[in-house]
Tab-separated table of N, CA and C in Angstrom:
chain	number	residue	atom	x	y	z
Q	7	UNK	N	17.916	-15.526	16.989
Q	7	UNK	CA	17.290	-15.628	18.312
Q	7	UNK	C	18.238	-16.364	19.252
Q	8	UNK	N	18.788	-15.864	20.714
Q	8	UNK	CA	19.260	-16.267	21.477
Q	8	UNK	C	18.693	-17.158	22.195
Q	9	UNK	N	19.205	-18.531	22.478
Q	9	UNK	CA	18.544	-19.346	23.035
Q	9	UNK	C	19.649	-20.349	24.003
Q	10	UNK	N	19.119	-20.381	25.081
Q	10	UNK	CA	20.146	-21.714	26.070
Q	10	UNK	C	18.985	-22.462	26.245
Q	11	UNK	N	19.760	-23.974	26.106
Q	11	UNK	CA	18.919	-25.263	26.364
Q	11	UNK	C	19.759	-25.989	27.908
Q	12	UNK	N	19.022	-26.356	28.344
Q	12	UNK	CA	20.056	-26.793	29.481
Q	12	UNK	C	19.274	-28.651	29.573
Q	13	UNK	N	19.965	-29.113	29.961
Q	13	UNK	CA	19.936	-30.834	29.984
Q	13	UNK	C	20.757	-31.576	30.925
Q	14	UNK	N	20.475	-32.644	31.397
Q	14	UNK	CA	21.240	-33.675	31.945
Q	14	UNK	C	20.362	-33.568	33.192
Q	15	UNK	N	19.381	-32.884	33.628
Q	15	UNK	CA	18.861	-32.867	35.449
Q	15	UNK	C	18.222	-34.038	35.302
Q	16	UNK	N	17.904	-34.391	36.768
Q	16	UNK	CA	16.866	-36.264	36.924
Q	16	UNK	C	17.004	-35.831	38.062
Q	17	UNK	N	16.386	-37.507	38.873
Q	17	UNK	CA	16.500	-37.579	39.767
Q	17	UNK	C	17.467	-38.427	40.301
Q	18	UNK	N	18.160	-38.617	41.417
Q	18	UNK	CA	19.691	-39.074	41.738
Q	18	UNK	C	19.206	-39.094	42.813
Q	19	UNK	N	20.186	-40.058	43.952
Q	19	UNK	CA	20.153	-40.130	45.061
Q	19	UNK	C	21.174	-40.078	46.133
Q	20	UNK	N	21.319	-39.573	47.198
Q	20	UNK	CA	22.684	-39.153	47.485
Q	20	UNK	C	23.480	-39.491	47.117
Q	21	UNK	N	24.562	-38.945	47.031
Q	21	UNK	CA	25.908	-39.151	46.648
Q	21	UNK	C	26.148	-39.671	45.586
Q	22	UNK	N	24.929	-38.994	44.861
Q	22	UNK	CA	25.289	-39.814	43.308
Q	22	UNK	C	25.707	-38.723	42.292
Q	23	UNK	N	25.859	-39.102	40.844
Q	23	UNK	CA	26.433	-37.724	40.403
Q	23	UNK	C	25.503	-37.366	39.176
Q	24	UNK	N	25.587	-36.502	38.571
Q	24	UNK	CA	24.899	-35.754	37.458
Q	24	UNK	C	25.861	-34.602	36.195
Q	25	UNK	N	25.386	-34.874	34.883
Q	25	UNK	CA	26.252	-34.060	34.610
Q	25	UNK	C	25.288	-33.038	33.546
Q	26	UNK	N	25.742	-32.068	33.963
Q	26	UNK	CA	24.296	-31.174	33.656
Q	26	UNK	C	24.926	-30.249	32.147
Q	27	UNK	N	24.577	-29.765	30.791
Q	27	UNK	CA	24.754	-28.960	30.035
Q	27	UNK	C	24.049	-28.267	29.638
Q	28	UNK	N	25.103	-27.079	29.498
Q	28	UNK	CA	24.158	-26.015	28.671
Q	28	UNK	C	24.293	-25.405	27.186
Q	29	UNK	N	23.557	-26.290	26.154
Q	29	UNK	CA	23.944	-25.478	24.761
Q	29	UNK	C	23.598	-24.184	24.359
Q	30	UNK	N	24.045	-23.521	23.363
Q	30	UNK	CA	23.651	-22.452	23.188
Q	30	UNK	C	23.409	-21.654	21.416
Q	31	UNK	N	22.547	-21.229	21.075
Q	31	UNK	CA	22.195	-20.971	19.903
Q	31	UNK	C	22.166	-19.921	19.654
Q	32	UNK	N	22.714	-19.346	18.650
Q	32	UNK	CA	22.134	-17.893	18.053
Q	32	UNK	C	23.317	-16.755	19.319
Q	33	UNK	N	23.581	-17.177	19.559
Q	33	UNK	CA	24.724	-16.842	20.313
Q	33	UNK	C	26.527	-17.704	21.097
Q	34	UNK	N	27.249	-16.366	20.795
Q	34	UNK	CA	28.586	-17.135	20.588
Q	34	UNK	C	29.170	-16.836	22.226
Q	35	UNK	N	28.823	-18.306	23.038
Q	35	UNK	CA	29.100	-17.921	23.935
Q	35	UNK	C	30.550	-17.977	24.881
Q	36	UNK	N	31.821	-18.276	23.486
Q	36	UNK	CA	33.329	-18.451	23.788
Q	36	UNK	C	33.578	-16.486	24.000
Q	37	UNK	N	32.946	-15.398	24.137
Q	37	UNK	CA	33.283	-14.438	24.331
Q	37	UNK	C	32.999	-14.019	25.753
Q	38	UNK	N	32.344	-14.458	26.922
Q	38	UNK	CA	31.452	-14.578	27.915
Q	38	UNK	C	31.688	-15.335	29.070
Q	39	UNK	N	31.756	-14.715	30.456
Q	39	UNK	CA	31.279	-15.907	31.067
Q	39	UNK	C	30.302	-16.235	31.362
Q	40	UNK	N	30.204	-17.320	31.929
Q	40	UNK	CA	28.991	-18.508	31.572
Q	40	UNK	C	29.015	-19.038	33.385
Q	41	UNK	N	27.348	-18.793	33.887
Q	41	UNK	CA	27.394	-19.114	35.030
Q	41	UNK	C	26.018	-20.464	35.071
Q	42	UNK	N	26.379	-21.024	36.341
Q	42	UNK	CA	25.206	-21.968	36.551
Q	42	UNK	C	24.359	-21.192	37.843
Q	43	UNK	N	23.482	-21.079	37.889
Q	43	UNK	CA	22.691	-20.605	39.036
Q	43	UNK	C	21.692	-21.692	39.246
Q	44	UNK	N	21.056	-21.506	40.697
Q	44	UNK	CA	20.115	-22.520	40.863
Q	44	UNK	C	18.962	-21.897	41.650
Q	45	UNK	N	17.891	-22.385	42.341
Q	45	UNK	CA	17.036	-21.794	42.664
Q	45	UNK	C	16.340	-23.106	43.391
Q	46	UNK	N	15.914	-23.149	44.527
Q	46	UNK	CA	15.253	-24.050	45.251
Q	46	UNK	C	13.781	-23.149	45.997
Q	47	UNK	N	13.023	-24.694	46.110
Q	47	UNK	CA	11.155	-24.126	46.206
Q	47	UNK	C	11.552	-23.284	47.096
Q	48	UNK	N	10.974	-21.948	47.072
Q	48	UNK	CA	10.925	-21.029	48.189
Q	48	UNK	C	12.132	-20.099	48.603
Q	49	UNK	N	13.341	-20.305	48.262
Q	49	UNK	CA	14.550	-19.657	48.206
Q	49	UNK	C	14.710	-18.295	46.829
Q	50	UNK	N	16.006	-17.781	47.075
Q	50	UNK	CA	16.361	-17.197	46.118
Q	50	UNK	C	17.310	-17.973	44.956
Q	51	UNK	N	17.449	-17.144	43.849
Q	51	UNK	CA	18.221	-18.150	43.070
Q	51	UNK	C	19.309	-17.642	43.295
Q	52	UNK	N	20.350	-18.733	43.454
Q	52	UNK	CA	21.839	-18.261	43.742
Q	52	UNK	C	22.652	-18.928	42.881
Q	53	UNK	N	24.288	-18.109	42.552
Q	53	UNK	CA	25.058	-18.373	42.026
Q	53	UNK	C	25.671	-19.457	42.025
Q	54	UNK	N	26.065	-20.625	41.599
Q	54	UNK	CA	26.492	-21.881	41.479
Q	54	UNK	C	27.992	-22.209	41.621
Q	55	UNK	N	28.006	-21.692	39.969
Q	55	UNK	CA	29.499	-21.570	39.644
Q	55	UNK	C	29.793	-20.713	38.432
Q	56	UNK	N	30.954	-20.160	37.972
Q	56	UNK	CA	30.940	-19.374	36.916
Q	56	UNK	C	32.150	-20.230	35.932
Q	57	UNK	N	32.329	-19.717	34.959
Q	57	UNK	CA	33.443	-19.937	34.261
Q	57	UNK	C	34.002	-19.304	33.187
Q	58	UNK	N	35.050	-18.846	33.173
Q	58	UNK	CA	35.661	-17.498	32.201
Q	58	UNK	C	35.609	-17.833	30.947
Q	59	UNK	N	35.270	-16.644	30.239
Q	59	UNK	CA	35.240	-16.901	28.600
Q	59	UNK	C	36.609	-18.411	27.968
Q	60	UNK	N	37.839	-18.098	28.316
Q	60	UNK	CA	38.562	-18.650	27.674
Q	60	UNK	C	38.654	-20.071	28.260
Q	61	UNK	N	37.565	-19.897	29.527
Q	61	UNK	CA	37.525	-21.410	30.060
Q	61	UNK	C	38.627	-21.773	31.009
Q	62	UNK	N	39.614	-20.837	31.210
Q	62	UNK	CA	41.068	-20.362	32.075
Q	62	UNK	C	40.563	-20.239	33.432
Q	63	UNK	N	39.826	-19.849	34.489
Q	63	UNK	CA	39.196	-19.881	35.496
Q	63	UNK	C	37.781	-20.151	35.594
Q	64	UNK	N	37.815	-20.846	36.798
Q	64	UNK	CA	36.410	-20.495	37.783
Q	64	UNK	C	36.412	-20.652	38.908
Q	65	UNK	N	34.844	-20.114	38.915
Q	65	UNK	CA	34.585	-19.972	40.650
Q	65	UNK	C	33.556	-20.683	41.417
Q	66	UNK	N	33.299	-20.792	42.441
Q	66	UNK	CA	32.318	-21.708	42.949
Q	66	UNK	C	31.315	-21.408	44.614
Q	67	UNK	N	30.320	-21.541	44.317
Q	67	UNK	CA	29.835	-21.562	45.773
Q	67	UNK	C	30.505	-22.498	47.161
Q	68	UNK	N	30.400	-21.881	48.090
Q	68	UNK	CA	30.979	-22.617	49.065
Q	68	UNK	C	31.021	-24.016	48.916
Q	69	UNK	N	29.506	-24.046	49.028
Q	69	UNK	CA	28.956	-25.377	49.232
Q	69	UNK	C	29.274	-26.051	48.252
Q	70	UNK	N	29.200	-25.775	47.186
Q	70	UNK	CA	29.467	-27.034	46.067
Q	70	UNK	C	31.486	-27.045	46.067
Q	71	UNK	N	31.970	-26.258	46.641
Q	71	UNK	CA	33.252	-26.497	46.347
Q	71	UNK	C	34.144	-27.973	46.625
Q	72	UNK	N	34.790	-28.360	45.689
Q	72	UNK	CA	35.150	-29.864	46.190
Q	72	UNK	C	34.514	-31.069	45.266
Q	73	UNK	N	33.007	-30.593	45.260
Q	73	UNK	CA	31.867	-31.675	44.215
Q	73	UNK	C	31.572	-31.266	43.193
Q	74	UNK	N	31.342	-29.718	42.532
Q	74	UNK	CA	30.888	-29.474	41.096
Q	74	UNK	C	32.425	-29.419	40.429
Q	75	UNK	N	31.842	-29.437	39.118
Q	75	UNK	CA	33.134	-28.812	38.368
Q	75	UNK	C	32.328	-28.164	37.122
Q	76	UNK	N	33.236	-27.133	36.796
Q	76	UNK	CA	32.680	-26.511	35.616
Q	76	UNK	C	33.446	-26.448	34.854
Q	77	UNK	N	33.108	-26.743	33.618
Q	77	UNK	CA	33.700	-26.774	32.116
Q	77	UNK	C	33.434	-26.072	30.813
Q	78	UNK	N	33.976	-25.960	29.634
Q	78	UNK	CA	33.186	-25.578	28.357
Q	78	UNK	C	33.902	-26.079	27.486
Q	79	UNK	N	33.078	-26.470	26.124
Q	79	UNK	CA	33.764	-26.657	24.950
Q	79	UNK	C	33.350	-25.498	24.313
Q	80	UNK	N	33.962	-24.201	23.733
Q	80	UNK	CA	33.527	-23.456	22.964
Q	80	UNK	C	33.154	-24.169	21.667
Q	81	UNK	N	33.609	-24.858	20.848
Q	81	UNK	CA	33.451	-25.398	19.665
Q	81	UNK	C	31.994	-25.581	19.436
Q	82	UNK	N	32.196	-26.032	20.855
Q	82	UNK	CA	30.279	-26.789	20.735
Q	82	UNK	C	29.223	-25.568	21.118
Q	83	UNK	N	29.684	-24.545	21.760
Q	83	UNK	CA	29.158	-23.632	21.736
Q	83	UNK	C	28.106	-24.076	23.483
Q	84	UNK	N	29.154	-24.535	24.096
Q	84	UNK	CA	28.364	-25.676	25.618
Q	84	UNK	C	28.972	-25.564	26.933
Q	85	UNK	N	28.419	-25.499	27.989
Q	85	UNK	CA	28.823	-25.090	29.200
Q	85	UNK	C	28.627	-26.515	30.134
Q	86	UNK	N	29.266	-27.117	30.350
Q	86	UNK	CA	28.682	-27.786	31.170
Q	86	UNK	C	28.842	-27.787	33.055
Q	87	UNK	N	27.947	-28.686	33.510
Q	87	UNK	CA	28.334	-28.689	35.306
Q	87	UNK	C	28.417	-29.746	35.545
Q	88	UNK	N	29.518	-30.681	36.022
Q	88	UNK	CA	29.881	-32.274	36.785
Q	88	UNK	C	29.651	-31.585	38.092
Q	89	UNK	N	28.205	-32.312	38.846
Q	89	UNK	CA	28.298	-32.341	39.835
Q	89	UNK	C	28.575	-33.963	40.619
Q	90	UNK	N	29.068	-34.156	41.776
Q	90	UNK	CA	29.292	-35.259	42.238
Q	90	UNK	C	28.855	-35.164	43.655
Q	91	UNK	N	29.096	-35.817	44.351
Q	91	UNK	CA	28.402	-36.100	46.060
Q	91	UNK	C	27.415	-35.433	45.863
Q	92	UNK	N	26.312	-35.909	45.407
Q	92	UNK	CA	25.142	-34.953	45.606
Q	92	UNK	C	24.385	-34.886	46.893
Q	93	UNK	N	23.930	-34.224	47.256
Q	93	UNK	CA	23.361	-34.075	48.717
Q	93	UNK	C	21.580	-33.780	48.492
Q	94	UNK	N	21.202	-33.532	49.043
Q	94	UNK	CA	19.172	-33.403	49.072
Q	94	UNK	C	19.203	-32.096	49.327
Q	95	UNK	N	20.489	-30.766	49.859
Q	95	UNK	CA	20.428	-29.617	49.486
Q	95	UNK	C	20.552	-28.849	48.568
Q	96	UNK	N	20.962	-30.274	47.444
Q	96	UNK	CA	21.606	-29.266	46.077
Q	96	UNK	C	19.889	-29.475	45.457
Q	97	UNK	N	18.702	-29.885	45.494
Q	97	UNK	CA	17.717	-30.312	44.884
Q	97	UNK	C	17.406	-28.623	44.663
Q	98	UNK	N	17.014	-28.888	43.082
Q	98	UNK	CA	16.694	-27.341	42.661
Q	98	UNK	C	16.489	-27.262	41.394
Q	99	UNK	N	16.130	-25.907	40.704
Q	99	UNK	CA	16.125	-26.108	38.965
Q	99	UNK	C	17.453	-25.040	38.891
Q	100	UNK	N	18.368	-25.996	37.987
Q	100	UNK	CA	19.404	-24.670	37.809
Q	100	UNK	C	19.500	-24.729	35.974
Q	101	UNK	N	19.679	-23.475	36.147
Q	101	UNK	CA	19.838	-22.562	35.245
Q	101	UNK	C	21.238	-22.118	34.495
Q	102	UNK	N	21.861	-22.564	33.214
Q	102	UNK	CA	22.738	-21.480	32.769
Q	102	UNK	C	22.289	-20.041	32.367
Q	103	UNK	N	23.261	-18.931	32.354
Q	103	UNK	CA	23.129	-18.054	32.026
Q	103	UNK	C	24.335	-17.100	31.699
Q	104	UNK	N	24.541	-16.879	30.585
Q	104	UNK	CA	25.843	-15.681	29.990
Q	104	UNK	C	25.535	-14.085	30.527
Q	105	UNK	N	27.121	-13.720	30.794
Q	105	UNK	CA	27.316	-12.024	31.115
Q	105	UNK	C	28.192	-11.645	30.533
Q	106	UNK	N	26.878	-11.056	29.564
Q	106	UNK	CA	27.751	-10.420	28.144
Q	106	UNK	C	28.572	-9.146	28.619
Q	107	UNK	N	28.816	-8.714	29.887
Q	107	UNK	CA	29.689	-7.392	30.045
Q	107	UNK	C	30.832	-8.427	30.790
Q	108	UNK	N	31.082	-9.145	30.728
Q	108	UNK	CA	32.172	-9.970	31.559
Q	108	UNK	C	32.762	-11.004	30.491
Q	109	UNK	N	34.044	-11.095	30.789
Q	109	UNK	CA	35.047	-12.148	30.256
Q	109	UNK	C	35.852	-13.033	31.333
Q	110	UNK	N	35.481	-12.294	32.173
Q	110	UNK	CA	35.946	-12.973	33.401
Q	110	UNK	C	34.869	-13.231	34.523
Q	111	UNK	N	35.109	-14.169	35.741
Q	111	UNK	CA	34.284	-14.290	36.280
Q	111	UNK	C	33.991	-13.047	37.551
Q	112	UNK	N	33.010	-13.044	38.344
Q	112	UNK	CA	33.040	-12.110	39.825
Q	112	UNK	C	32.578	-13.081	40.518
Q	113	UNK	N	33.458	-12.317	41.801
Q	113	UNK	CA	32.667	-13.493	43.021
Q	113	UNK	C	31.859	-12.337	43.913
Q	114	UNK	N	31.134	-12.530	44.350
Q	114	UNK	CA	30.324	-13.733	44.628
Q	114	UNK	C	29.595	-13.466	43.273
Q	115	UNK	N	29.167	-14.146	42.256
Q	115	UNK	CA	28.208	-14.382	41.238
Q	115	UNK	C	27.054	-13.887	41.580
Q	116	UNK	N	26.603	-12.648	40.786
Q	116	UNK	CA	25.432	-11.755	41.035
Q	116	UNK	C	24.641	-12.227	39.928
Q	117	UNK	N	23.278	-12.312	40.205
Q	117	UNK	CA	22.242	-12.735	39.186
Q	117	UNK	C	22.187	-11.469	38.169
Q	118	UNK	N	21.838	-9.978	38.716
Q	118	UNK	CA	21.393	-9.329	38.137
Q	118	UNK	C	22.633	-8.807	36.950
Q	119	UNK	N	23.760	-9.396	36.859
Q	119	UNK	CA	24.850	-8.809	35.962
Q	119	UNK	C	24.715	-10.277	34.568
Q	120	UNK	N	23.673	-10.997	34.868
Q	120	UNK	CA	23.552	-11.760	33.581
Q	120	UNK	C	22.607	-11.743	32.900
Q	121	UNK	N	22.480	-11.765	31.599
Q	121	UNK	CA	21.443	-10.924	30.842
Q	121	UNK	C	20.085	-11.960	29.685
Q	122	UNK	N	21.164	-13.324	29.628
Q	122	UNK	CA	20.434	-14.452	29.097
Q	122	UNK	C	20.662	-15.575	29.134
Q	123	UNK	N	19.070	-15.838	30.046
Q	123	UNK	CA	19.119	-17.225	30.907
Q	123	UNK	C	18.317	-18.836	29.807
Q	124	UNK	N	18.825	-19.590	29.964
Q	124	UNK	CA	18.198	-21.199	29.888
Q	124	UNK	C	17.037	-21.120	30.879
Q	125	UNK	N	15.843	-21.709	30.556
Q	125	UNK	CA	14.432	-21.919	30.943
Q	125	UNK	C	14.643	-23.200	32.584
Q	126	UNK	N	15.964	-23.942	32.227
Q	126	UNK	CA	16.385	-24.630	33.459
Q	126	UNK	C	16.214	-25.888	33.216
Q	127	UNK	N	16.938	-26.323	34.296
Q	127	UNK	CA	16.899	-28.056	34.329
Q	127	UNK	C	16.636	-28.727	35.679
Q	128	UNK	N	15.700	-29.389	36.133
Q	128	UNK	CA	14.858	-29.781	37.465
Q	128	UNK	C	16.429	-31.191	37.810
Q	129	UNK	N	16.860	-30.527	38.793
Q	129	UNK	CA	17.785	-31.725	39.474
Q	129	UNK	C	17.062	-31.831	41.033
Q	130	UNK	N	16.654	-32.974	41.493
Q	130	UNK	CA	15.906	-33.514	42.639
Q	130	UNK	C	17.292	-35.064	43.106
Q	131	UNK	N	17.705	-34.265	44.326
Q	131	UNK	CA	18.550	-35.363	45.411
Q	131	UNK	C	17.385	-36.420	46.302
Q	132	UNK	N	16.848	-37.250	46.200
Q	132	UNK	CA	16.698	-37.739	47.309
Q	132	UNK	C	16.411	-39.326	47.597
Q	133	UNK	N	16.607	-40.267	48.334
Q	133	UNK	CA	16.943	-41.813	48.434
Q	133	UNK	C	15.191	-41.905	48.376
């Protein structure tokens, strides 16, 4: 059974930082890239950041460019997201999720080309 756990969300207050992961079970996700998406009350969920199977590139939303970073340890079979300057716009539940037809990343990061998502992790910005 394929399963993503995602961890590290709270609550933070501006400009503070968070470091968010995503493990993964029953699936080997060093073949894949591996995206973070997020989703805020009332919005759509949008692409975050991605990161290439071999962990050799990524990509990033405008907005977070500069403050997230994305990483993986394949070993661990784990994706993670360092976000930093957090702002009260990043407040949202984000989500990992693998695209098993990709080894590389696409920009702009399309939801519908990823096939299995983490249930999410509630990150809330605010003083």
């Amino acid at each position: 059974q394929v399963q993503f756990v995602e961890s590290g969300g709270g609550l933070v207050q501006p400009g503070g930082s968070l470091r968010l992961a995503c493990a993964a079970s029953g699936f080997f996700t060093q073949y894949y890239a591996i995206s973070w998406f997020r989703q805020a009350p009332g919005k759509e969920r949008e692409g975050v950041s991605c990161i290439s199977a071999s962990g050799g590139s990524a990509n990033y939303l405008d907005s977070v460019k500069g403050r997230f970073t994305i990483s993986r340890d394949n070993a661990k079979n784990t994706v993670y997201l360092q976000m930093n300057s957090l702002e009260q716009g990043d407040t949202a539940v984000y989500y990992c999720a693998a695209n098993t037809m990709r080894t590389m990343c696409a920009s702009p990061i399309v939801r519908h080309e990823y096939d299995y998502w983490g249930q999410g992790t509630q990150v809330t910005v605010s003083s």
